[in-house]
Amino acid sequence: MRSAEQRGLPRALVLAAGVAAAGAGAALLAYARFIELFRWQVSTHEIGIRGLGPAFDGFRIVQLSDLHMTGVMTPERLREVAALAQALRPDAVVIAGDFVTAEKPFDGSALAGVLRSLQAAHGCYGVLGNHDRRPHVQAVRRALREGGLTELDNRVVTLRRGADVLHIAGVDSLYRRHARLDLVLSALPAEGPAILLAHEPDFADVAAAARRFALQLSGHAHGGQVRIPFLTRFGLPRYGVRYVSGMHNAGGMLVYAHRGIGTTSAPLRLRSRPEIALFVLRAGGGAAHPA
């Protein structure tokens, strides 16, 4: 017959293992809530753009996305992000939507102040995301105007350096059924490389079919936000499932899925640090622009 000590040993081990697991889980939760959430990461990408004129060789585009200026993502923290973006010496700044979070209040004047701190010789541009579209779209648009950001609501702007041009286009939120690529294509000049801003990265499958864009810059999926093997895909948003994080090739067009700055659902990030992306464009022989 086994002694009481022998019978108690397995229970002690189970208890110890449970305590260790609980402690590890608490530590991981604390890391996701208080550390990774604010560990801004700068990623740099050098991209060859077919048809890019020599005057734009070395052109620097800084991308932000999914600011979600509510709750823990305060104006003070977003100003830290803006300062890091400015330190990258951008020629242009683009923001791929979700400046705020739907159904949550936000300070429009504070958002405008953050945007005003972003300065670039060729301007700052953005598109609306699905969260911006309701219920306060007019307040968001007013903050963008007051912040000096040009909203590309199914429109195109043409940047010029001497005789060379670079087109930056933007579509409104696909999620909210406001994306009008037809309007963009009708306004896009036939000559010169073009970059597309689209909040939802899976729009790339539509945009690539036009065979007119070298690169699509998107956000929306937050890189998965909380990346847990086998579970992350169940939390991905509609139109943010195919291209979740980083650079991909979509039918000959590059698409970059930015991990964003803020969060939704819960103020947590795990294995998906908030991101500031720098793209350095290179002329001559690039494969990014479809023939």
C-alpha positions as MATLAB code, in Angstrom:
seq = 'MRSAEQRGLPRALVLAAGVAAAGAGAALLAYARFIELFRWQVSTHEIGIRGLGPAFDGFRIVQLSDLHMTGVMTPERLREVAALAQALRPDAVVIAGDFVTAEKPFDGSALAGVLRSLQAAHGCYGVLGNHDRRPHVQAVRRALREGGLTELDNRVVTLRRGADVLHIAGVDSLYRRHARLDLVLSALPAEGPAILLAHEPDFADVAAAARRFALQLSGHAHGGQVRIPFLTRFGLPRYGVRYVSGMHNAGGMLVYAHRGIGTTSAPLRLRSRPEIALFVLRAGGGAAHPA';
ca = [
       0.000    0.000    0.000;
       1.291    3.492   -0.897;
       2.045    5.921    1.886;
       0.208    9.206    2.339;
       3.330   11.041    1.217;
       3.430    8.989   -1.958;
      -0.236    9.668   -2.630;
       0.295   13.389   -1.983;
       3.284   13.822   -4.286;
       1.345   13.891   -7.581;
      -1.120   16.425   -6.130;
       1.748   18.669   -5.082;
       3.279   18.495   -8.518;
      -0.041   19.312  -10.161;
      -0.528   22.243   -7.799;
       2.981   23.535   -8.460;
       2.485   23.193  -12.208;
      -0.825   25.054  -11.969;
       0.730   27.873   -9.983;
       3.607   28.119  -12.485;
       1.208   28.170  -15.440;
      -0.937   30.854  -13.803;
       2.149   32.933  -13.088;
       3.407   32.586  -16.643;
      -0.017   33.526  -17.998;
      -0.189   36.594  -15.776;
       3.305   37.658  -16.839;
       2.419   37.209  -20.508;
      -0.768   39.222  -20.073;
       1.137   42.012  -18.335;
       3.707   42.058  -21.134;
       0.973   42.252  -23.795;
      -0.856   45.029  -21.937;
       1.926   47.224  -20.585;
       5.075   46.552  -22.628;
       4.612   45.358  -26.200;
       1.656   47.710  -26.676;
       4.088   50.650  -26.564;
       7.251   49.114  -28.074;
       7.183   51.099  -31.315;
       9.172   49.331  -34.034;
      10.595   51.013  -37.140;
      10.726   48.777  -40.212;
      12.612   49.845  -43.347;
      11.910   48.576  -46.870;
      13.798   49.474  -50.047;
      11.657   48.883  -53.115;
      12.497   49.069  -56.805;
       9.674   50.733  -58.726;
       9.548   50.140  -62.441;
       9.114   53.399  -64.329;
      10.147   55.586  -61.389;
      12.026   58.641  -62.658;
      15.539   59.365  -61.372;
      14.334   62.462  -59.527;
      12.330   60.183  -57.215;
      15.155   57.707  -56.619;
      15.551   57.537  -52.827;
      12.106   59.035  -52.188;
      11.123   58.288  -48.579;
       7.547   57.425  -47.618;
       6.660   56.891  -43.971;
       3.503   54.879  -43.335;
       1.383   54.841  -40.203;
      -1.929   53.073  -39.772;
      -4.673   52.222  -37.273;
      -3.935   54.949  -34.730;
      -7.184   54.198  -32.838;
      -6.811   57.328  -30.738;
      -8.933   56.248  -27.782;
      -8.302   54.756  -24.367;
      -4.671   53.812  -23.861;
      -3.560   55.289  -27.195;
      -3.504   58.837  -25.888;
      -2.476   61.963  -27.827;
       0.761   61.988  -25.807;
       1.676   58.502  -26.959;
       0.739   59.278  -30.544;
       2.989   62.324  -30.435;
       5.833   59.958  -29.548;
       5.000   57.986  -32.691;
       4.863   61.178  -34.762;
       8.279   62.236  -33.460;
       9.772   58.888  -34.498;
       8.165   59.242  -37.911;
       9.627   62.714  -38.324;
      13.088   61.462  -37.394;
      12.968   59.244  -40.504;
      13.064   62.372  -42.716;
       9.994   61.526  -44.832;
       9.378   63.073  -48.224;
       5.734   62.041  -47.802;
       3.665   60.584  -44.967;
       0.699   58.266  -45.508;
      -1.821   56.958  -42.972;
      -3.914   53.959  -43.981;
      -7.053   54.611  -41.944;
      -8.691   53.915  -38.582;
      -7.644   57.148  -36.938;
     -10.260   56.457  -34.236;
     -12.342   53.565  -32.917;
     -16.029   53.246  -33.788;
     -18.512   53.959  -30.982;
     -15.799   55.423  -28.732;
     -15.363   59.160  -28.106;
     -12.269   60.971  -29.290;
     -10.798   64.458  -29.083;
     -10.803   65.862  -32.618;
      -8.599   68.824  -31.752;
      -6.034   66.499  -30.168;
      -6.048   64.270  -33.251;
      -5.559   67.330  -35.457;
      -2.632   68.377  -33.271;
      -0.933   65.007  -33.687;
      -1.404   65.184  -37.462;
      -0.040   68.738  -37.625;
       3.197   67.493  -36.081;
       3.748   65.320  -39.164;
       5.589   67.360  -41.781;
       6.866   66.277  -45.198;
       7.978   68.229  -48.254;
       5.502   66.428  -50.521;
       2.647   66.336  -48.034;
       0.703   63.988  -45.769;
      -2.086   61.776  -47.107;
      -4.579   59.297  -45.756;
      -7.697   57.239  -46.324;
     -10.570   56.395  -44.015;
     -10.837   52.988  -42.366;
     -13.910   51.064  -41.364;
     -13.835   52.501  -37.818;
     -13.621   56.082  -39.120;
     -16.742   55.590  -41.181;
     -19.169   55.411  -38.263;
     -20.637   57.009  -36.334;
     -18.476   60.131  -36.487;
     -17.130   60.340  -40.026;
     -17.646   64.095  -40.316;
     -15.784   64.763  -37.067;
     -12.907   62.581  -38.268;
     -12.771   64.370  -41.602;
     -12.763   67.744  -39.880;
      -9.827   66.649  -37.694;
      -7.916   65.486  -40.794;
      -8.471   68.815  -42.536;
      -7.459   70.802  -39.458;
      -4.390   68.574  -39.107;
      -3.271   69.341  -42.671;
      -3.734   65.794  -43.956;
      -5.127   65.315  -47.466;
      -7.811   62.639  -47.522;
      -7.683   60.526  -50.670;
     -11.323   59.520  -50.821;
     -11.221   57.620  -54.118;
      -8.889   60.275  -55.517;
      -5.388   60.695  -56.905;
      -2.637   63.236  -56.265;
       0.387   63.619  -58.514;
       3.752   64.464  -56.967;
       6.312   66.150  -59.210;
      10.069   66.517  -59.174;
      11.143   68.278  -62.326;
       9.845   66.257  -65.255;
       9.287   63.108  -63.174;
       6.005   62.171  -61.495;
       4.740   59.785  -58.849;
       1.018   59.227  -58.310;
      -0.452   58.461  -54.895;
      -4.049   57.245  -54.966;
      -6.451   56.196  -52.252;
      -9.681   54.249  -51.957;
     -12.204   54.634  -49.173;
     -13.118   51.710  -46.897;
     -13.980   48.464  -48.646;
     -15.456   47.139  -45.389;
     -18.021   49.969  -45.432;
     -18.627   49.609  -49.181;
     -17.174   53.015  -50.090;
     -14.184   51.829  -52.155;
     -14.449   53.103  -55.745;
     -11.453   51.929  -57.721;
     -13.260   52.938  -60.890;
     -13.120   56.595  -59.834;
      -9.434   56.269  -59.015;
      -8.585   54.669  -62.350;
     -10.551   57.277  -64.285;
      -8.553   60.031  -62.577;
      -5.168   58.310  -62.737;
      -2.920   59.548  -65.566;
      -1.794   56.880  -68.003;
       1.899   57.595  -67.471;
       3.963   57.392  -64.318;
       4.131   54.835  -61.480;
       1.353   54.797  -58.901;
       1.018   53.777  -55.243;
      -2.375   52.944  -53.747;
      -3.571   53.486  -50.174;
      -6.337   51.078  -49.139;
      -7.218   50.431  -45.519;
      -8.144   46.788  -46.028;
      -5.168   44.764  -47.345;
      -7.259   42.118  -49.109;
      -8.332   44.837  -51.543;
      -4.993   44.053  -53.195;
      -6.607   41.225  -55.156;
      -8.902   43.791  -56.773;
      -6.258   46.487  -57.223;
      -3.689   44.121  -58.741;
      -6.119   43.158  -61.500;
      -6.002   46.755  -62.752;
      -2.274   46.285  -63.417;
      -1.644   49.946  -62.729;
      -0.182   50.067  -59.226;
       3.333   49.267  -58.084;
       2.483   49.022  -54.409;
      -0.539   48.992  -52.123;
      -0.123   50.243  -48.546;
      -2.708   48.975  -46.058;
      -3.424   48.300  -42.379;
      -6.610   46.955  -40.786;
      -5.472   43.534  -39.462;
      -2.959   44.918  -36.903;
      -0.630   42.089  -37.882;
      -2.950   39.793  -35.952;
      -2.575   42.002  -32.820;
      -2.424   38.990  -30.461;
      -0.630   36.238  -32.338;
      -1.243   32.822  -30.820;
      -0.529   29.776  -33.006;
      -3.647   28.272  -34.574;
      -5.915   30.861  -32.914;
      -4.939   34.195  -34.481;
      -6.808   33.578  -37.718;
     -10.117   33.355  -35.843;
      -9.751   36.963  -34.702;
      -8.811   38.512  -38.034;
     -11.212   41.114  -39.452;
     -13.061   40.761  -42.726;
     -10.827   41.799  -45.678;
      -7.759   41.403  -43.464;
      -7.351   37.647  -43.733;
      -5.277   37.008  -46.857;
      -2.576   39.646  -46.248;
      -2.136   40.075  -42.509;
       1.346   41.456  -41.909;
       4.387   42.514  -43.907;
       5.148   42.451  -47.628;
       3.353   40.189  -50.093;
       3.075   39.803  -53.842;
      -0.512   40.008  -55.072;
      -0.631   39.113  -58.738;
       2.507   41.083  -59.592;
       1.693   44.045  -57.325;
       3.329   44.431  -53.926;
       1.048   44.893  -50.911;
       2.268   45.877  -47.487;
       0.057   45.061  -44.494;
       1.078   47.473  -41.747;
       0.736   46.256  -38.149;
      -0.692   49.581  -37.021;
      -0.221   51.577  -33.847;
      -3.350   51.138  -31.731;
      -5.641   48.261  -30.873;
      -9.284   47.206  -30.941;
     -11.317   44.760  -28.829;
      -8.703   44.685  -26.051;
      -5.650   46.890  -25.378;
      -3.229   44.025  -25.944;
      -0.443   43.178  -28.380;
       1.497   39.945  -28.469;
       4.117   39.100  -31.105;
       2.843   42.008  -33.196;
       4.611   45.192  -32.147;
       3.141   48.552  -33.204;
       4.879   49.737  -36.331;
       6.264   52.762  -38.135;
       7.213   51.757  -41.686;
       9.681   53.525  -43.965;
       9.716   52.810  -47.702;
      12.680   53.984  -49.759;
      11.794   53.959  -53.437;
      14.435   53.084  -56.023;
      14.374   53.802  -59.747;
      15.503   51.503  -62.517;
      14.853   47.812  -63.043;
      12.445   47.307  -60.185;
       9.986   44.475  -60.524;
       7.365   46.094  -58.302;
       5.491   47.772  -61.131;
       3.748   45.330  -63.447;
       4.489   45.668  -67.116;
];
